Amino acid sequence: MSLSQKDTHLLLRLGFLPYGWAAERLKELGREAFVEEQLHPERIAEDPEAERRLGRMRLLEMTPRELARVENGDGRAYYRLLQRYLVLHTRSRRRLAARLEAFWVHHFYVPAESAGAWLADYHQTLAARSLGSFRELLFAVARHPAMLVYLNNDTNVAGHPNENYARELLELHTLGVDGGYSERDVKEAARALTGWTTHPRTEGGFYFDPDDHDDGPKRVLGHDLPAGRGIEDGLQLLDLAARHPATARFVSRKLALWFVGDDPPASLIKRLAGVFQREHGRIRPVLRELFSAPEFYASAGRRLRTPLEFLAAAMEATDAWFTDEWRLLDTLNRLGQPFLGWKTPDGYPTQAAAWSGTSGLLARWQVALELTQEADGDPDGGRGVLVHLERRLPQAATAGDWVAATARRVWGREPAGKQRADLIDYVSDGAGPGRTLTPALAGRKRGGLLALLLSAPEFQWI
């Protein structure tokens, strides 16, 4: 199936490879209707294999209290959460929802080791609100024990305020470091949030302790918070931060970084921020504007996949699945992006400079080789990873046609010039593009061809 450059670009940025169900659905609906459907994932009939695999992850639906009764519950939930990420990014038809959930996970970032038994619940909280309103997300995060404990707001009390969460609320979650707030705003925000803590017996784990709240008058972000109040101080603070114009600009820029790439045009950010404000922080209208923007379609090939995105895309291209937990964790460690392993609250970077070093690219090449090795006999060859290359490769009559069709599936375009000649030379054993592609030849060359395509710059940059 032939796709336009814009169609291919859209699929790649939404997290799909440009063939199969996604390509067919896009051709059927057109770009605007396809995006609209992706913005409403509940309308999409899920891939049966994705449903089957997700259905086996009941551990993620346990409450923290239930998880505490499971042997190594935290560790098992962490691994299931990683598996869930890979299912959503390799098989799910609701790919935009998966990409947006991952965006919010890194925007409101909490490392796995800090979230403990609340990790799965925290991710479910973000997932359930990822396409709703920013205000709703912000309020849910501010009450969640994972965030309260990670940034020490559970110890933020009158007379001894802890500013960690208040500072990151303004710097990382809402206005941004250049958002115009002052050090006094941070201190006053911390006072407004005193008493916001956790309790093991409350629903959701959140508890407001009026005895620990500073009920004196406050002034934050240009507004007075009168004396004598309780939880209302924190609620008003969150509302002010959510509605601030700097928040619209900051969140819009981060969305552009996530879906467009480094240094998104100021014209695009300005329009996205305008929609954000007019729509009171509702996410769907902002994304509609983004995915219809000329600047979005002009950014093809300018965004470097992160290591985790690379692994997911390579697994989809090879129909690979890790059967050994430690092999998967080791693979991500070697790629340089342990799952939820970033230590600071700003989350993993998305900019290319963070991931384009020589050691990281060499690790990608090695992983590409590992994911394209097929085992004889033993389904995973004792290697901890099961691959089915034949399920992902197109049919073709000649070596030249096979190279072109496979590259279209993996890269979204055909190779040209010397690159095309070299790939054909490898597949045809020097016989040229017209060599007949026999089953034996395809079986002998498919792993090497896919490894070359997955290692190429065209697969890293989308």
PDB file of N, CA and C in Angstrom, residues 6-8 10-11 25-40 287-293:
ATOM      1  N   LYS A   6       3.124  12.745   3.931  1.00  0.00           N
ATOM      2  CA  LYS A   6       2.446  13.253   5.119  1.00  0.00           C
ATOM      3  C   LYS A   6       1.801  12.119   5.913  1.00  0.00           C
ATOM      4  N   ASP A   7       1.186  11.174   5.224  1.00  0.00           N
ATOM      5  CA  ASP A   7       0.579  10.031   5.918  1.00  0.00           C
ATOM      6  C   ASP A   7       1.641   9.231   6.664  1.00  0.00           C
ATOM      7  N   THR A   8       2.755   8.982   5.986  1.00  0.00           N
ATOM      8  CA  THR A   8       3.838   8.225   6.612  1.00  0.00           C
ATOM      9  C   THR A   8       4.370   8.953   7.834  1.00  0.00           C
ATOM     10  N   LEU A  10       2.845  11.137   9.749  1.00  0.00           N
ATOM     11  CA  LEU A  10       1.861  11.091  10.832  1.00  0.00           C
ATOM     12  C   LEU A  10       1.922   9.763  11.566  1.00  0.00           C
ATOM     13  N   LEU A  11       1.948   8.663  10.834  1.00  0.00           N
ATOM     14  CA  LEU A  11       1.983   7.347  11.483  1.00  0.00           C
ATOM     15  C   LEU A  11       3.238   7.179  12.328  1.00  0.00           C
ATOM     16  N   ARG A  25      -6.145   1.810   7.793  1.00  0.00           N
ATOM     17  CA  ARG A  25      -7.160   2.648   8.425  1.00  0.00           C
ATOM     18  C   ARG A  25      -6.993   4.114   8.032  1.00  0.00           C
ATOM     19  N   LEU A  26      -5.755   4.564   7.944  1.00  0.00           N
ATOM     20  CA  LEU A  26      -5.485   5.940   7.546  1.00  0.00           C
ATOM     21  C   LEU A  26      -5.942   6.199   6.112  1.00  0.00           C
ATOM     22  N   LYS A  27      -5.670   5.250   5.226  1.00  0.00           N
ATOM     23  CA  LYS A  27      -6.108   5.394   3.834  1.00  0.00           C
ATOM     24  C   LYS A  27      -7.634   5.404   3.752  1.00  0.00           C
ATOM     25  N   GLU A  28      -8.273   4.611   4.583  1.00  0.00           N
ATOM     26  CA  GLU A  28      -9.730   4.524   4.573  1.00  0.00           C
ATOM     27  C   GLU A  28     -10.387   5.814   5.075  1.00  0.00           C
ATOM     28  N   LEU A  29      -9.850   6.377   6.163  1.00  0.00           N
ATOM     29  CA  LEU A  29     -10.489   7.516   6.820  1.00  0.00           C
ATOM     30  C   LEU A  29      -9.990   8.869   6.336  1.00  0.00           C
ATOM     31  N   GLY A  30      -8.743   8.945   5.924  1.00  0.00           N
ATOM     32  CA  GLY A  30      -8.108  10.234   5.699  1.00  0.00           C
ATOM     33  C   GLY A  30      -7.477  10.731   6.987  1.00  0.00           C
ATOM     34  N   ARG A  31      -6.538  11.680   6.855  1.00  0.00           N
ATOM     35  CA  ARG A  31      -5.747  12.099   8.018  1.00  0.00           C
ATOM     36  C   ARG A  31      -6.597  12.698   9.127  1.00  0.00           C
ATOM     37  N   GLU A  32      -7.478  13.628   8.783  1.00  0.00           N
ATOM     38  CA  GLU A  32      -8.245  14.316   9.821  1.00  0.00           C
ATOM     39  C   GLU A  32      -9.113  13.353  10.617  1.00  0.00           C
ATOM     40  N   ALA A  33      -9.823  12.465   9.919  1.00  0.00           N
ATOM     41  CA  ALA A  33     -10.698  11.513  10.616  1.00  0.00           C
ATOM     42  C   ALA A  33      -9.883  10.469  11.375  1.00  0.00           C
ATOM     43  N   PHE A  34      -8.720  10.100  10.834  1.00  0.00           N
ATOM     44  CA  PHE A  34      -7.858   9.136  11.523  1.00  0.00           C
ATOM     45  C   PHE A  34      -7.363   9.720  12.845  1.00  0.00           C
ATOM     46  N   VAL A  35      -6.916  10.978  12.815  1.00  0.00           N
ATOM     47  CA  VAL A  35      -6.468  11.634  14.043  1.00  0.00           C
ATOM     48  C   VAL A  35      -7.619  11.724  15.033  1.00  0.00           C
ATOM     49  N   GLU A  36      -8.814  12.075  14.546  1.00  0.00           N
ATOM     50  CA  GLU A  36      -9.961  12.200  15.434  1.00  0.00           C
ATOM     51  C   GLU A  36     -10.276  10.868  16.106  1.00  0.00           C
ATOM     52  N   GLU A  37     -10.176   9.787  15.355  1.00  0.00           N
ATOM     53  CA  GLU A  37     -10.413   8.467  15.943  1.00  0.00           C
ATOM     54  C   GLU A  37      -9.360   8.145  16.992  1.00  0.00           C
ATOM     55  N   GLN A  38      -8.102   8.483  16.700  1.00  0.00           N
ATOM     56  CA  GLN A  38      -7.040   8.239  17.676  1.00  0.00           C
ATOM     57  C   GLN A  38      -7.232   9.078  18.937  1.00  0.00           C
ATOM     58  N   LEU A  39      -7.861  10.233  18.796  1.00  0.00           N
ATOM     59  CA  LEU A  39      -8.140  11.077  19.962  1.00  0.00           C
ATOM     60  C   LEU A  39      -9.265  10.520  20.821  1.00  0.00           C
ATOM     61  N   HIS A  40      -9.960   9.518  20.306  1.00  0.00           N
ATOM     62  CA  HIS A  40     -11.037   8.858  21.050  1.00  0.00           C
ATOM     63  C   HIS A  40     -10.769   7.341  21.023  1.00  0.00           C
ATOM     64  N   LEU A 287      -4.101  18.946  20.485  1.00  0.00           N
ATOM     65  CA  LEU A 287      -3.526  17.945  19.600  1.00  0.00           C
ATOM     66  C   LEU A 287      -4.114  18.030  18.187  1.00  0.00           C
ATOM     67  N   ARG A 288      -5.375  18.373  18.083  1.00  0.00           N
ATOM     68  CA  ARG A 288      -5.948  18.581  16.745  1.00  0.00           C
ATOM     69  C   ARG A 288      -5.174  19.661  15.995  1.00  0.00           C
ATOM     70  N   GLU A 289      -4.890  20.746  16.703  1.00  0.00           N
ATOM     71  CA  GLU A 289      -4.125  21.837  16.086  1.00  0.00           C
ATOM     72  C   GLU A 289      -2.728  21.361  15.711  1.00  0.00           C
ATOM     73  N   LEU A 290      -2.099  20.606  16.594  1.00  0.00           N
ATOM     74  CA  LEU A 290      -0.736  20.150  16.349  1.00  0.00           C
ATOM     75  C   LEU A 290      -0.670  19.254  15.113  1.00  0.00           C
ATOM     76  N   PHE A 291      -1.578  18.276  15.032  1.00  0.00           N
ATOM     77  CA  PHE A 291      -1.494  17.292  13.953  1.00  0.00           C
ATOM     78  C   PHE A 291      -2.060  17.793  12.626  1.00  0.00           C
ATOM     79  N   SER A 292      -2.526  19.026  12.603  1.00  0.00           N
ATOM     80  CA  SER A 292      -2.932  19.642  11.342  1.00  0.00           C
ATOM     81  C   SER A 292      -1.977  20.750  10.927  1.00  0.00           C
ATOM     82  N   ALA A 293      -0.946  20.990  11.745  1.00  0.00           N
ATOM     83  CA  ALA A 293      -0.069  22.139  11.533  1.00  0.00           C
ATOM     84  C   ALA A 293       0.954  21.884  10.436  1.00  0.00           C
TER      85      ALA A 293
END
